[in-house]
Tab-separated table of C-alpha atoms in Angstrom:
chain	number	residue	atom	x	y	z
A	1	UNK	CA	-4.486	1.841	14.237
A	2	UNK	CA	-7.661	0.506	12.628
A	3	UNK	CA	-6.289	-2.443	9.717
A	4	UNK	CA	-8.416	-4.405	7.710
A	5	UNK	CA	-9.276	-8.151	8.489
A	6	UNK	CA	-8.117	-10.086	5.008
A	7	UNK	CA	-8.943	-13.729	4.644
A	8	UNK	CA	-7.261	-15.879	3.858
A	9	UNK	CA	-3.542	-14.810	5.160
A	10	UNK	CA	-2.149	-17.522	2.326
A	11	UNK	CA	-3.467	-19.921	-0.410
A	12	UNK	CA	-1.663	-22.552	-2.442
A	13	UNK	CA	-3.647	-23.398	-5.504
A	14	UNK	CA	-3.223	-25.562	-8.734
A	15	UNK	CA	-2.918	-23.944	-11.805
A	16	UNK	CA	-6.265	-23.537	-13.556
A	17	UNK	CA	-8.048	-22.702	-9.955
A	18	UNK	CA	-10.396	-20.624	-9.256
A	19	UNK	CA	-9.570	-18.063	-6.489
A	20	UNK	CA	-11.522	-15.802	-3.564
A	21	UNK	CA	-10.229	-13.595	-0.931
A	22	UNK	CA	-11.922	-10.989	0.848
A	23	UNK	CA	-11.522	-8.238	3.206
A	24	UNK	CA	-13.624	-7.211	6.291
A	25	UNK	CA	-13.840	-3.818	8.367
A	26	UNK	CA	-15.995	-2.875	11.160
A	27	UNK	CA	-16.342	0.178	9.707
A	28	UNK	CA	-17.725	1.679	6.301
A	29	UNK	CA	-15.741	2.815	3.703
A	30	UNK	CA	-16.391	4.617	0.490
A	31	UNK	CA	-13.609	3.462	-1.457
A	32	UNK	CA	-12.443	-0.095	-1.889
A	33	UNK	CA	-8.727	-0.303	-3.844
A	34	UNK	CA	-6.942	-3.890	-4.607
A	35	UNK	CA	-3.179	-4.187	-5.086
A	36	UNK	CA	-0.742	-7.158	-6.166
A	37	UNK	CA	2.882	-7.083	-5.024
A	38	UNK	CA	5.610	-9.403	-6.644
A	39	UNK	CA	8.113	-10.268	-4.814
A	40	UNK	CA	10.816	-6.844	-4.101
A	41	UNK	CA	8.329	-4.628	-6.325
A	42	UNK	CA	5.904	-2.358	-4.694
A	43	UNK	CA	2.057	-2.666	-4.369
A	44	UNK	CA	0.182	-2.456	-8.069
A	45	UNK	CA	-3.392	-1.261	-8.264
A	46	UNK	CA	-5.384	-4.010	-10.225
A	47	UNK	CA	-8.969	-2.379	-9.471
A	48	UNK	CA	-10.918	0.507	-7.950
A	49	UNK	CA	-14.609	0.588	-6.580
A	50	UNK	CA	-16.068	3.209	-5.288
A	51	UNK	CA	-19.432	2.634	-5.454
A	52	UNK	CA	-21.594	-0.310	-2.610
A	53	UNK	CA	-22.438	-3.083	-4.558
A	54	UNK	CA	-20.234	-1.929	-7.901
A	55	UNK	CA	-18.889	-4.962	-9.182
A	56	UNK	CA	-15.655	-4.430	-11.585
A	57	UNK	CA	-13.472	-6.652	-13.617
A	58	UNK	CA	-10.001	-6.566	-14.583
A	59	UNK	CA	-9.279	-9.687	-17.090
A	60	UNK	CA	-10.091	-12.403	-14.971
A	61	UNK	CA	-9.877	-10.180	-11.650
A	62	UNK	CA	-13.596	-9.330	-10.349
A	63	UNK	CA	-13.546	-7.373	-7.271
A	64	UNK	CA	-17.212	-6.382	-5.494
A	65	UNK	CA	-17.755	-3.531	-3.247
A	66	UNK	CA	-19.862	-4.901	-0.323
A	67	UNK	CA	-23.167	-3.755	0.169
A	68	UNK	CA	-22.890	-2.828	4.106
A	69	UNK	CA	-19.935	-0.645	2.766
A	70	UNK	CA	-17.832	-2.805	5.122
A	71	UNK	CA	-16.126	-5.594	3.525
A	72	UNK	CA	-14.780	-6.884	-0.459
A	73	UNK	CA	-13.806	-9.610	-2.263
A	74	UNK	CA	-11.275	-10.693	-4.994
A	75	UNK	CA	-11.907	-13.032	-7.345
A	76	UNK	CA	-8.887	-14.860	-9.818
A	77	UNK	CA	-10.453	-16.883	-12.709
A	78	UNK	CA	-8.341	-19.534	-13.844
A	79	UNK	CA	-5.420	-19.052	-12.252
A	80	UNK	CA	-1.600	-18.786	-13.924
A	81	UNK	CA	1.966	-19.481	-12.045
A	82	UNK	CA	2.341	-15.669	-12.960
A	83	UNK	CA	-0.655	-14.800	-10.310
A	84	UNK	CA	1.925	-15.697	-7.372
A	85	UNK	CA	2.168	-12.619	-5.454
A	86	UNK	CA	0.641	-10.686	-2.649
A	87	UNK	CA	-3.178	-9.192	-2.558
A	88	UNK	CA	-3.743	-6.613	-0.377
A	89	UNK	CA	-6.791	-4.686	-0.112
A	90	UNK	CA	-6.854	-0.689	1.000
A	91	UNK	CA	-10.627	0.968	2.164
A	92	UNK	CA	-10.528	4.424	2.241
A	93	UNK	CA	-13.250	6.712	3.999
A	94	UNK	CA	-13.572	10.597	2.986
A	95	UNK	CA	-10.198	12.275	2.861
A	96	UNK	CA	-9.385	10.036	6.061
A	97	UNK	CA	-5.842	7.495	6.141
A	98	UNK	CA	-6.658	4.671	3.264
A	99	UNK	CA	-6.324	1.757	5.498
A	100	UNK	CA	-4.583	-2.122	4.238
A	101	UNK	CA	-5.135	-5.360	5.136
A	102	UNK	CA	-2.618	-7.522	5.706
A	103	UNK	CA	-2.553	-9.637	2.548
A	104	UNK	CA	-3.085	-12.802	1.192
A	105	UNK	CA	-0.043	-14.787	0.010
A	106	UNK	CA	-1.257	-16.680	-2.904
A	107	UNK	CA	1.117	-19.668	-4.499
A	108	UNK	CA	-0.119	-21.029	-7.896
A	109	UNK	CA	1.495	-24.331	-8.706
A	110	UNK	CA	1.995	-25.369	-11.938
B	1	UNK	CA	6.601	7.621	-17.492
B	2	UNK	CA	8.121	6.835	-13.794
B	3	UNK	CA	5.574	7.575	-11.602
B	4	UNK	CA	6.977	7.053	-8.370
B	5	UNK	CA	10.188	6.274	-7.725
B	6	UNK	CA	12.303	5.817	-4.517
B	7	UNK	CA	16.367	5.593	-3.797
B	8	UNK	CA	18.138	3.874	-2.777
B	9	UNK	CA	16.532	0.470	-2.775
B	10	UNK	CA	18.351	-1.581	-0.514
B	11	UNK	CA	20.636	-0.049	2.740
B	12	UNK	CA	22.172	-1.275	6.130
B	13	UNK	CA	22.674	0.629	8.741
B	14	UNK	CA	24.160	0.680	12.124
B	15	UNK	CA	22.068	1.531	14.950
B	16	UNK	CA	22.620	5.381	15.777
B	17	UNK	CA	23.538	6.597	12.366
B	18	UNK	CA	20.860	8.506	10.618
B	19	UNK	CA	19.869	8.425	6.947
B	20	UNK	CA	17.555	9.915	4.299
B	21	UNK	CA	15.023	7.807	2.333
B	22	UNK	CA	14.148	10.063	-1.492
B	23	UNK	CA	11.138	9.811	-3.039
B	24	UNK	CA	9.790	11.484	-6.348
B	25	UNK	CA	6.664	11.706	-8.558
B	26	UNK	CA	6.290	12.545	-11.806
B	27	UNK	CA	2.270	12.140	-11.990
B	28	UNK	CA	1.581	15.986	-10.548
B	29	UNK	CA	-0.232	14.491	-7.063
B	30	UNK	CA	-0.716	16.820	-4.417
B	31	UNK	CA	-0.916	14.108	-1.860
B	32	UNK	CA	2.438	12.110	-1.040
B	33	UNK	CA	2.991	9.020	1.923
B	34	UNK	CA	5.413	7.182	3.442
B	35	UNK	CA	4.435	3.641	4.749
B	36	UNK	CA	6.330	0.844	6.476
B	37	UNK	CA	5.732	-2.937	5.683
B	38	UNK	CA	6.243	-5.807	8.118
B	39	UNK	CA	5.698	-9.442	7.339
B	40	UNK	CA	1.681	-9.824	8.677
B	41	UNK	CA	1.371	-6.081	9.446
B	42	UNK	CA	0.031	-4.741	5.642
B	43	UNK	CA	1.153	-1.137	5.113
B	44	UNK	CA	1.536	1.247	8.292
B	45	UNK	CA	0.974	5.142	7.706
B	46	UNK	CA	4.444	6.593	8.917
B	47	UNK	CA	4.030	10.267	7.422
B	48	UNK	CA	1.927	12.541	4.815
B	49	UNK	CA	1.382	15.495	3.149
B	50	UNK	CA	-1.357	16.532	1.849
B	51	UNK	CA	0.009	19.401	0.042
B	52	UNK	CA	3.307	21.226	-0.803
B	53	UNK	CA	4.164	22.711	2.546
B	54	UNK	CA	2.322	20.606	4.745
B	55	UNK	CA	3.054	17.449	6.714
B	56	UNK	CA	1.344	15.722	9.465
B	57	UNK	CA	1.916	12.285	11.267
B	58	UNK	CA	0.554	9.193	10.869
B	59	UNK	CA	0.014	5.439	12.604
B	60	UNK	CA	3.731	4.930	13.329
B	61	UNK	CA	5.597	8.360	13.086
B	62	UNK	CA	7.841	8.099	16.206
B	63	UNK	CA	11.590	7.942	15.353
B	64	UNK	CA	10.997	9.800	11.653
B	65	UNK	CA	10.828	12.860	10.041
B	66	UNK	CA	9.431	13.721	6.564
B	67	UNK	CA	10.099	16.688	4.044
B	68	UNK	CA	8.440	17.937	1.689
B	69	UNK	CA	10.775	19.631	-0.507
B	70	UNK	CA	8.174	20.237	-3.400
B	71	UNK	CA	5.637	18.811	-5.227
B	72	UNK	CA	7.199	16.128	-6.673
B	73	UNK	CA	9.557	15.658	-3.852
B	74	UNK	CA	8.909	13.541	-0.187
B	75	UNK	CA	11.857	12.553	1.801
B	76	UNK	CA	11.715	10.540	5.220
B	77	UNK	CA	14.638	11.107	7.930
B	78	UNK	CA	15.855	8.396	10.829
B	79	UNK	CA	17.645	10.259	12.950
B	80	UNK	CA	19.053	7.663	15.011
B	81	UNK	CA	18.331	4.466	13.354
B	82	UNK	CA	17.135	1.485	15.798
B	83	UNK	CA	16.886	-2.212	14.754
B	84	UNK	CA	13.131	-2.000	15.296
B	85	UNK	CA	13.037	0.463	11.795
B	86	UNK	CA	14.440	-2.327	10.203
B	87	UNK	CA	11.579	-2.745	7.541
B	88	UNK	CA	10.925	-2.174	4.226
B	89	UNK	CA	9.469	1.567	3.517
B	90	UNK	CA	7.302	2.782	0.526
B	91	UNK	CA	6.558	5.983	-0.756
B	92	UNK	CA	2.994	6.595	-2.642
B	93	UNK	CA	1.221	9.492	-3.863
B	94	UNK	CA	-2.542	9.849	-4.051
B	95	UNK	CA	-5.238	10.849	-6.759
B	96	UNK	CA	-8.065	12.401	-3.798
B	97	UNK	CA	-11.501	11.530	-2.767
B	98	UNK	CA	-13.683	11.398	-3.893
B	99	UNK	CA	-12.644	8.666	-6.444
B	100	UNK	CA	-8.770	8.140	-4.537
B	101	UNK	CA	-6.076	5.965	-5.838
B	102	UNK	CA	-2.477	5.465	-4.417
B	103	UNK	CA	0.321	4.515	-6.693
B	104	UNK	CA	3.787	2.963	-4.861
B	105	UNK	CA	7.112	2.883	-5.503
B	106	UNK	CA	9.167	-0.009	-5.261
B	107	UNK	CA	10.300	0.353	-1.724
B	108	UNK	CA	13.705	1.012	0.291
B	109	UNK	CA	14.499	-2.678	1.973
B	110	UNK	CA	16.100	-1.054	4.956
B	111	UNK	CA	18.108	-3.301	7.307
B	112	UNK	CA	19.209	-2.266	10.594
B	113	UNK	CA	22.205	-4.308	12.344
């Protein structure tokens, strides 16, 4: 089945870093979700965009809906050791399967 | 407030013997999932149902079944468990399009020896 490409797969940053990720599709999507998982917890929804070019901020999360409808991007301000965790993103088209990437793996050290 | 919430959350299991994965929501979704997670795979569509009564398969359904014992409930089935379902498996239910959202559990870690 059809999975997002998410870039990068892993990141180890220094507290205090700035951080981007994004997520690419060869297809168009209509929704955009982005999820954090901590380690043995299940995916958390940290923002929503359902509109191209919305850009929406969550603290110092900023996630953008592409313009081509076919790719996002995270964005971590500042980071904190408390940031470790998993990003996945999820496009969803219509009523059709909401599709994930694979995740980035991001380490913040302290 | 729960929202979703799986049992059990850790098992082992001997290939051949068959087990049932629970999952409940409190949040009043019509929509309910189960997905499997493999290290550099993201989340794989096993089952869904889109409503009370109604299932249908996913990416990866072979070797499962699903239930959909009401609203709130959404149980998956191994029949015959094989060491390639060892995985970890989460349950979600869905707020629909047009402005969808899926909310997880926190996951069975399912280990088959």
């Amino acid at each position: 089945g059809q999975q997002l490409n998410q870039s990068p797969q892993s990141m180890f940053i220094q507290e205090g870093e700035d951080v981007s990720m994004n997520c690419t599709s060869s297809s168009i999507f209509n929704t955009w979700l982005w999820y954090k998982q901590e380690p043995g917890e299940g995916p958390v929804l940290l923002i929503a965009l359902y509109k191209a070019g919305e850009l929406t901020s969550n603290g110092r999360l900023t996630a953008q809906f592409g313009i081509t409808r076919k790719d996002s991007f995270l964005n971590i301000s500042a980071s904190i050791p408390s940031d470790v965790g998993i990003y996945f993103c999820a496009g969803q088209l219509n009523n059709n399967d909401m599709r994930f990437g694979a995740g980035t793996r991001l380490t913040v050290k302290p | 407030n729960a929202g979703v919430t799986q049992t059990p959350k850790f098992q082992v299991l001997k290939t051949g013997q068959s087990m049932t994965l629970q999952c409940a929501q409190d949040m009043n979704h019509n929509s309910m999932y189960w997905y499997r997670q493999d290290p550099g795979m993201g989340l794989r569509l096993i089952y869904y149902s889109a409503s009370e009564g109604t299932t249908d398969k996913g990416e990866v359904p072979n070797g499962y079944n699903v239930s959909r014992l009401n609203k709130r409930e959404f149980s998956l089935r191994l029949e015959s468990a094989a060491p390639s379902q060892t995985s970890v498996y989460f349950c979600a239910s869905k707020i629909p399009f047009p402005r969808p959202k899926a909310f997880f559990g926190q996951g069975t870690r399912l280990t088959v020896v």
